[in-house]
Amino acid sequence: MEKIIEKIAQHRSKKGYTFENMAHELNITPAAYRKIETGETKLSVERLMKISEILNEDLSNFLDISTKSTINTQANQGDGYGYVETINNDYKDVIKDLKEAYDKIIKSKDEQILLLKEQITFLKEK
């Protein structure tokens, strides 16, 4: 995740955007955005997608998918057919982190829904 956040900061400053610009586009406070770039706040998949949209950068640029996810092939002797030798899985950790962040968001949403249902029930009983 740290590499992703570093890349976001690099692209943001290359484009001349400030924390305030990014915060405004994301509808959050500059302090909240600063916490994302310092790693104090977890970066959600949805927010990462929005940031890539704001910075007009392909999501793969932050994940480095184009250079790391490669399939190496080698020609068979004699018949000219190729086969897949290896698949580079450098991004297992990134995918795992993104899945964990997504799962936390879903859990938080479910907890908020439960709390709201309890509040509705309580208010109906009054």
PDB file of C-alpha atoms in Angstrom:
ATOM      1  CA  MET A   1       0.000   0.000   0.000  1.00  0.00           C
ATOM      2  CA  GLU A   2       2.879   2.339   0.759  1.00  0.00           C
ATOM      3  CA  LYS A   3       4.069   2.174  -2.859  1.00  0.00           C
ATOM      4  CA  ILE A   4       0.588   3.018  -4.109  1.00  0.00           C
ATOM      5  CA  ILE A   5       0.360   6.031  -1.785  1.00  0.00           C
ATOM      6  CA  GLU A   6       3.839   7.185  -2.866  1.00  0.00           C
ATOM      7  CA  LYS A   7       2.771   7.003  -6.509  1.00  0.00           C
ATOM      8  CA  ILE A   8      -0.395   8.985  -5.755  1.00  0.00           C
ATOM      9  CA  ALA A   9       1.691  11.713  -4.086  1.00  0.00           C
ATOM     10  CA  GLN A  10       4.116  11.768  -7.028  1.00  0.00           C
ATOM     11  CA  HIS A  11       1.360  12.052  -9.632  1.00  0.00           C
ATOM     12  CA  ARG A  12      -0.473  14.661  -7.546  1.00  0.00           C
ATOM     13  CA  SER A  13       2.563  16.902  -7.230  1.00  0.00           C
ATOM     14  CA  LYS A  14       3.557  16.345 -10.875  1.00  0.00           C
ATOM     15  CA  LYS A  15       0.106  17.659 -11.849  1.00  0.00           C
ATOM     16  CA  GLY A  16       0.544  20.615  -9.451  1.00  0.00           C
ATOM     17  CA  TYR A  17      -2.386  19.577  -7.241  1.00  0.00           C
ATOM     18  CA  THR A  18      -2.384  20.400  -3.547  1.00  0.00           C
ATOM     19  CA  PHE A  19      -3.967  18.501  -0.670  1.00  0.00           C
ATOM     20  CA  GLU A  20      -6.737  21.083  -0.844  1.00  0.00           C
ATOM     21  CA  ASN A  21      -7.385  20.419  -4.556  1.00  0.00           C
ATOM     22  CA  MET A  22      -7.579  16.690  -3.990  1.00  0.00           C
ATOM     23  CA  ALA A  23      -9.734  17.054  -0.877  1.00  0.00           C
ATOM     24  CA  HIS A  24     -12.161  19.287  -2.744  1.00  0.00           C
ATOM     25  CA  GLU A  25     -12.473  16.796  -5.607  1.00  0.00           C
ATOM     26  CA  LEU A  26     -12.982  13.920  -3.157  1.00  0.00           C
ATOM     27  CA  ASN A  27     -15.478  15.890  -1.036  1.00  0.00           C
ATOM     28  CA  ILE A  28     -13.373  15.499   2.105  1.00  0.00           C
ATOM     29  CA  THR A  29     -11.338  17.892   4.238  1.00  0.00           C
ATOM     30  CA  PRO A  30      -7.696  18.636   3.417  1.00  0.00           C
ATOM     31  CA  ALA A  31      -6.763  17.074   6.772  1.00  0.00           C
ATOM     32  CA  ALA A  32      -8.604  13.880   5.808  1.00  0.00           C
ATOM     33  CA  TYR A  33      -6.773  13.765   2.480  1.00  0.00           C
ATOM     34  CA  ARG A  34      -3.431  14.390   4.192  1.00  0.00           C
ATOM     35  CA  LYS A  35      -4.137  11.344   6.401  1.00  0.00           C
ATOM     36  CA  ILE A  36      -4.598   9.221   3.270  1.00  0.00           C
ATOM     37  CA  GLU A  37      -1.191  10.251   1.897  1.00  0.00           C
ATOM     38  CA  THR A  38       0.513   9.771   5.260  1.00  0.00           C
ATOM     39  CA  GLY A  39      -1.046   6.335   5.673  1.00  0.00           C
ATOM     40  CA  GLU A  40      -3.003   7.262   8.820  1.00  0.00           C
ATOM     41  CA  THR A  41      -6.245   6.468   6.996  1.00  0.00           C
ATOM     42  CA  LYS A  42      -6.692   3.311   4.920  1.00  0.00           C
ATOM     43  CA  LEU A  43      -7.163   3.916   1.220  1.00  0.00           C
ATOM     44  CA  SER A  44     -10.357   2.290  -0.048  1.00  0.00           C
ATOM     45  CA  VAL A  45     -10.635   0.786  -3.494  1.00  0.00           C
ATOM     46  CA  GLU A  46     -13.378   3.264  -4.374  1.00  0.00           C
ATOM     47  CA  ARG A  47     -11.266   6.222  -3.273  1.00  0.00           C
ATOM     48  CA  LEU A  48      -8.235   4.910  -5.184  1.00  0.00           C
ATOM     49  CA  MET A  49     -10.385   4.704  -8.305  1.00  0.00           C
ATOM     50  CA  LYS A  50     -11.645   8.268  -7.769  1.00  0.00           C
ATOM     51  CA  ILE A  51      -8.086   9.538  -7.212  1.00  0.00           C
ATOM     52  CA  SER A  52      -6.935   7.932 -10.468  1.00  0.00           C
ATOM     53  CA  GLU A  53      -9.870   9.637 -12.188  1.00  0.00           C
ATOM     54  CA  ILE A  54      -9.045  13.043 -10.647  1.00  0.00           C
ATOM     55  CA  LEU A  55      -5.382  12.764 -11.602  1.00  0.00           C
ATOM     56  CA  ASN A  56      -6.367  11.477 -15.047  1.00  0.00           C
ATOM     57  CA  GLU A  57      -4.094   8.471 -14.584  1.00  0.00           C
ATOM     58  CA  ASP A  58      -4.861   4.868 -15.385  1.00  0.00           C
ATOM     59  CA  LEU A  59      -5.334   2.788 -12.253  1.00  0.00           C
ATOM     60  CA  SER A  60      -2.611   0.424 -13.478  1.00  0.00           C
ATOM     61  CA  ASN A  61      -0.082   3.282 -13.143  1.00  0.00           C
ATOM     62  CA  PHE A  62      -0.596   3.235  -9.374  1.00  0.00           C
ATOM     63  CA  LEU A  63      -0.538  -0.548  -9.168  1.00  0.00           C
ATOM     64  CA  ASP A  64       2.326  -0.940 -11.686  1.00  0.00           C
ATOM     65  CA  ILE A  65       0.375  -3.720 -13.347  1.00  0.00           C
ATOM     66  CA  SER A  66       1.688  -3.067 -16.820  1.00  0.00           C
ATOM     67  CA  THR A  67       5.329  -3.662 -15.857  1.00  0.00           C
ATOM     68  CA  LYS A  68       4.994  -6.300 -13.140  1.00  0.00           C
ATOM     69  CA  SER A  69       2.235  -8.609 -14.316  1.00  0.00           C
ATOM     70  CA  THR A  70       3.910 -10.404 -17.136  1.00  0.00           C
ATOM     71  CA  ILE A  71       3.516 -13.775 -18.739  1.00  0.00           C
ATOM     72  CA  ASN A  72       6.731 -15.316 -19.915  1.00  0.00           C
ATOM     73  CA  THR A  73       6.537 -17.694 -22.862  1.00  0.00           C
ATOM     74  CA  GLN A  74       9.082 -20.010 -24.345  1.00  0.00           C
ATOM     75  CA  ALA A  75       8.879 -21.784 -27.678  1.00  0.00           C
ATOM     76  CA  ASN A  76       8.772 -25.556 -27.654  1.00  0.00           C
ATOM     77  CA  GLN A  77      11.618 -27.289 -29.419  1.00  0.00           C
ATOM     78  CA  GLY A  78      10.712 -28.366 -32.943  1.00  0.00           C
ATOM     79  CA  ASP A  79       7.006 -27.644 -33.405  1.00  0.00           C
ATOM     80  CA  GLY A  80       7.043 -23.858 -32.940  1.00  0.00           C
ATOM     81  CA  TYR A  81       4.160 -23.770 -30.460  1.00  0.00           C
ATOM     82  CA  GLY A  82       4.587 -21.665 -27.380  1.00  0.00           C
ATOM     83  CA  TYR A  83       3.541 -22.417 -23.861  1.00  0.00           C
ATOM     84  CA  VAL A  84       3.191 -20.375 -20.734  1.00  0.00           C
ATOM     85  CA  GLU A  85       6.229 -20.940 -18.589  1.00  0.00           C
ATOM     86  CA  THR A  86       5.518 -18.707 -15.602  1.00  0.00           C
ATOM     87  CA  ILE A  87       3.148 -16.040 -14.471  1.00  0.00           C
ATOM     88  CA  ASN A  88       4.683 -13.295 -12.360  1.00  0.00           C
ATOM     89  CA  ASN A  89       2.521 -12.768  -9.269  1.00  0.00           C
ATOM     90  CA  ASP A  90       4.255  -9.700  -7.839  1.00  0.00           C
ATOM     91  CA  TYR A  91       0.936  -8.165  -6.909  1.00  0.00           C
ATOM     92  CA  LYS A  92      -0.487 -10.786  -4.605  1.00  0.00           C
ATOM     93  CA  ASP A  93       0.140  -8.482  -1.604  1.00  0.00           C
ATOM     94  CA  VAL A  94      -1.445  -5.474  -3.315  1.00  0.00           C
ATOM     95  CA  ILE A  95      -4.523  -7.481  -4.240  1.00  0.00           C
ATOM     96  CA  LYS A  96      -4.695  -8.858  -0.707  1.00  0.00           C
ATOM     97  CA  ASP A  97      -4.466  -5.318   0.766  1.00  0.00           C
ATOM     98  CA  LEU A  98      -7.166  -4.039  -1.570  1.00  0.00           C
ATOM     99  CA  LYS A  99      -9.433  -6.975  -0.710  1.00  0.00           C
ATOM    100  CA  GLU A 100      -8.885  -6.411   3.018  1.00  0.00           C
ATOM    101  CA  ALA A 101      -9.709  -2.707   2.628  1.00  0.00           C
ATOM    102  CA  TYR A 102     -12.828  -3.576   0.654  1.00  0.00           C
ATOM    103  CA  ASP A 103     -13.903  -6.133   3.263  1.00  0.00           C
ATOM    104  CA  LYS A 104     -13.447  -3.545   6.044  1.00  0.00           C
ATOM    105  CA  ILE A 105     -15.602  -1.057   4.153  1.00  0.00           C
ATOM    106  CA  ILE A 106     -18.339  -3.654   3.678  1.00  0.00           C
ATOM    107  CA  LYS A 107     -18.184  -4.611   7.371  1.00  0.00           C
ATOM    108  CA  SER A 108     -18.388  -0.946   8.401  1.00  0.00           C
ATOM    109  CA  LYS A 109     -21.363  -0.421   6.086  1.00  0.00           C
ATOM    110  CA  ASP A 110     -23.136  -3.451   7.554  1.00  0.00           C
ATOM    111  CA  GLU A 111     -22.511  -2.184  11.094  1.00  0.00           C
ATOM    112  CA  GLN A 112     -23.895   1.245  10.181  1.00  0.00           C
ATOM    113  CA  ILE A 113     -27.003  -0.320   8.639  1.00  0.00           C
ATOM    114  CA  LEU A 114     -27.564  -2.388  11.786  1.00  0.00           C
ATOM    115  CA  LEU A 115     -27.165   0.705  13.978  1.00  0.00           C
ATOM    116  CA  LEU A 116     -29.625   2.659  11.852  1.00  0.00           C
ATOM    117  CA  LYS A 117     -32.155  -0.182  11.992  1.00  0.00           C
ATOM    118  CA  GLU A 118     -31.839  -0.248  15.781  1.00  0.00           C
ATOM    119  CA  GLN A 119     -32.376   3.512  15.938  1.00  0.00           C
ATOM    120  CA  ILE A 120     -35.458   3.249  13.699  1.00  0.00           C
ATOM    121  CA  THR A 121     -36.892   0.505  15.901  1.00  0.00           C
ATOM    122  CA  PHE A 122     -36.199   2.567  19.014  1.00  0.00           C
ATOM    123  CA  LEU A 123     -37.848   5.667  17.523  1.00  0.00           C
ATOM    124  CA  LYS A 124     -40.912   3.692  16.403  1.00  0.00           C
ATOM    125  CA  GLU A 125     -41.372   2.386  19.942  1.00  0.00           C
ATOM    126  CA  LYS A 126     -41.520   5.894  21.415  1.00  0.00           C
TER     127      LYS A 126
END
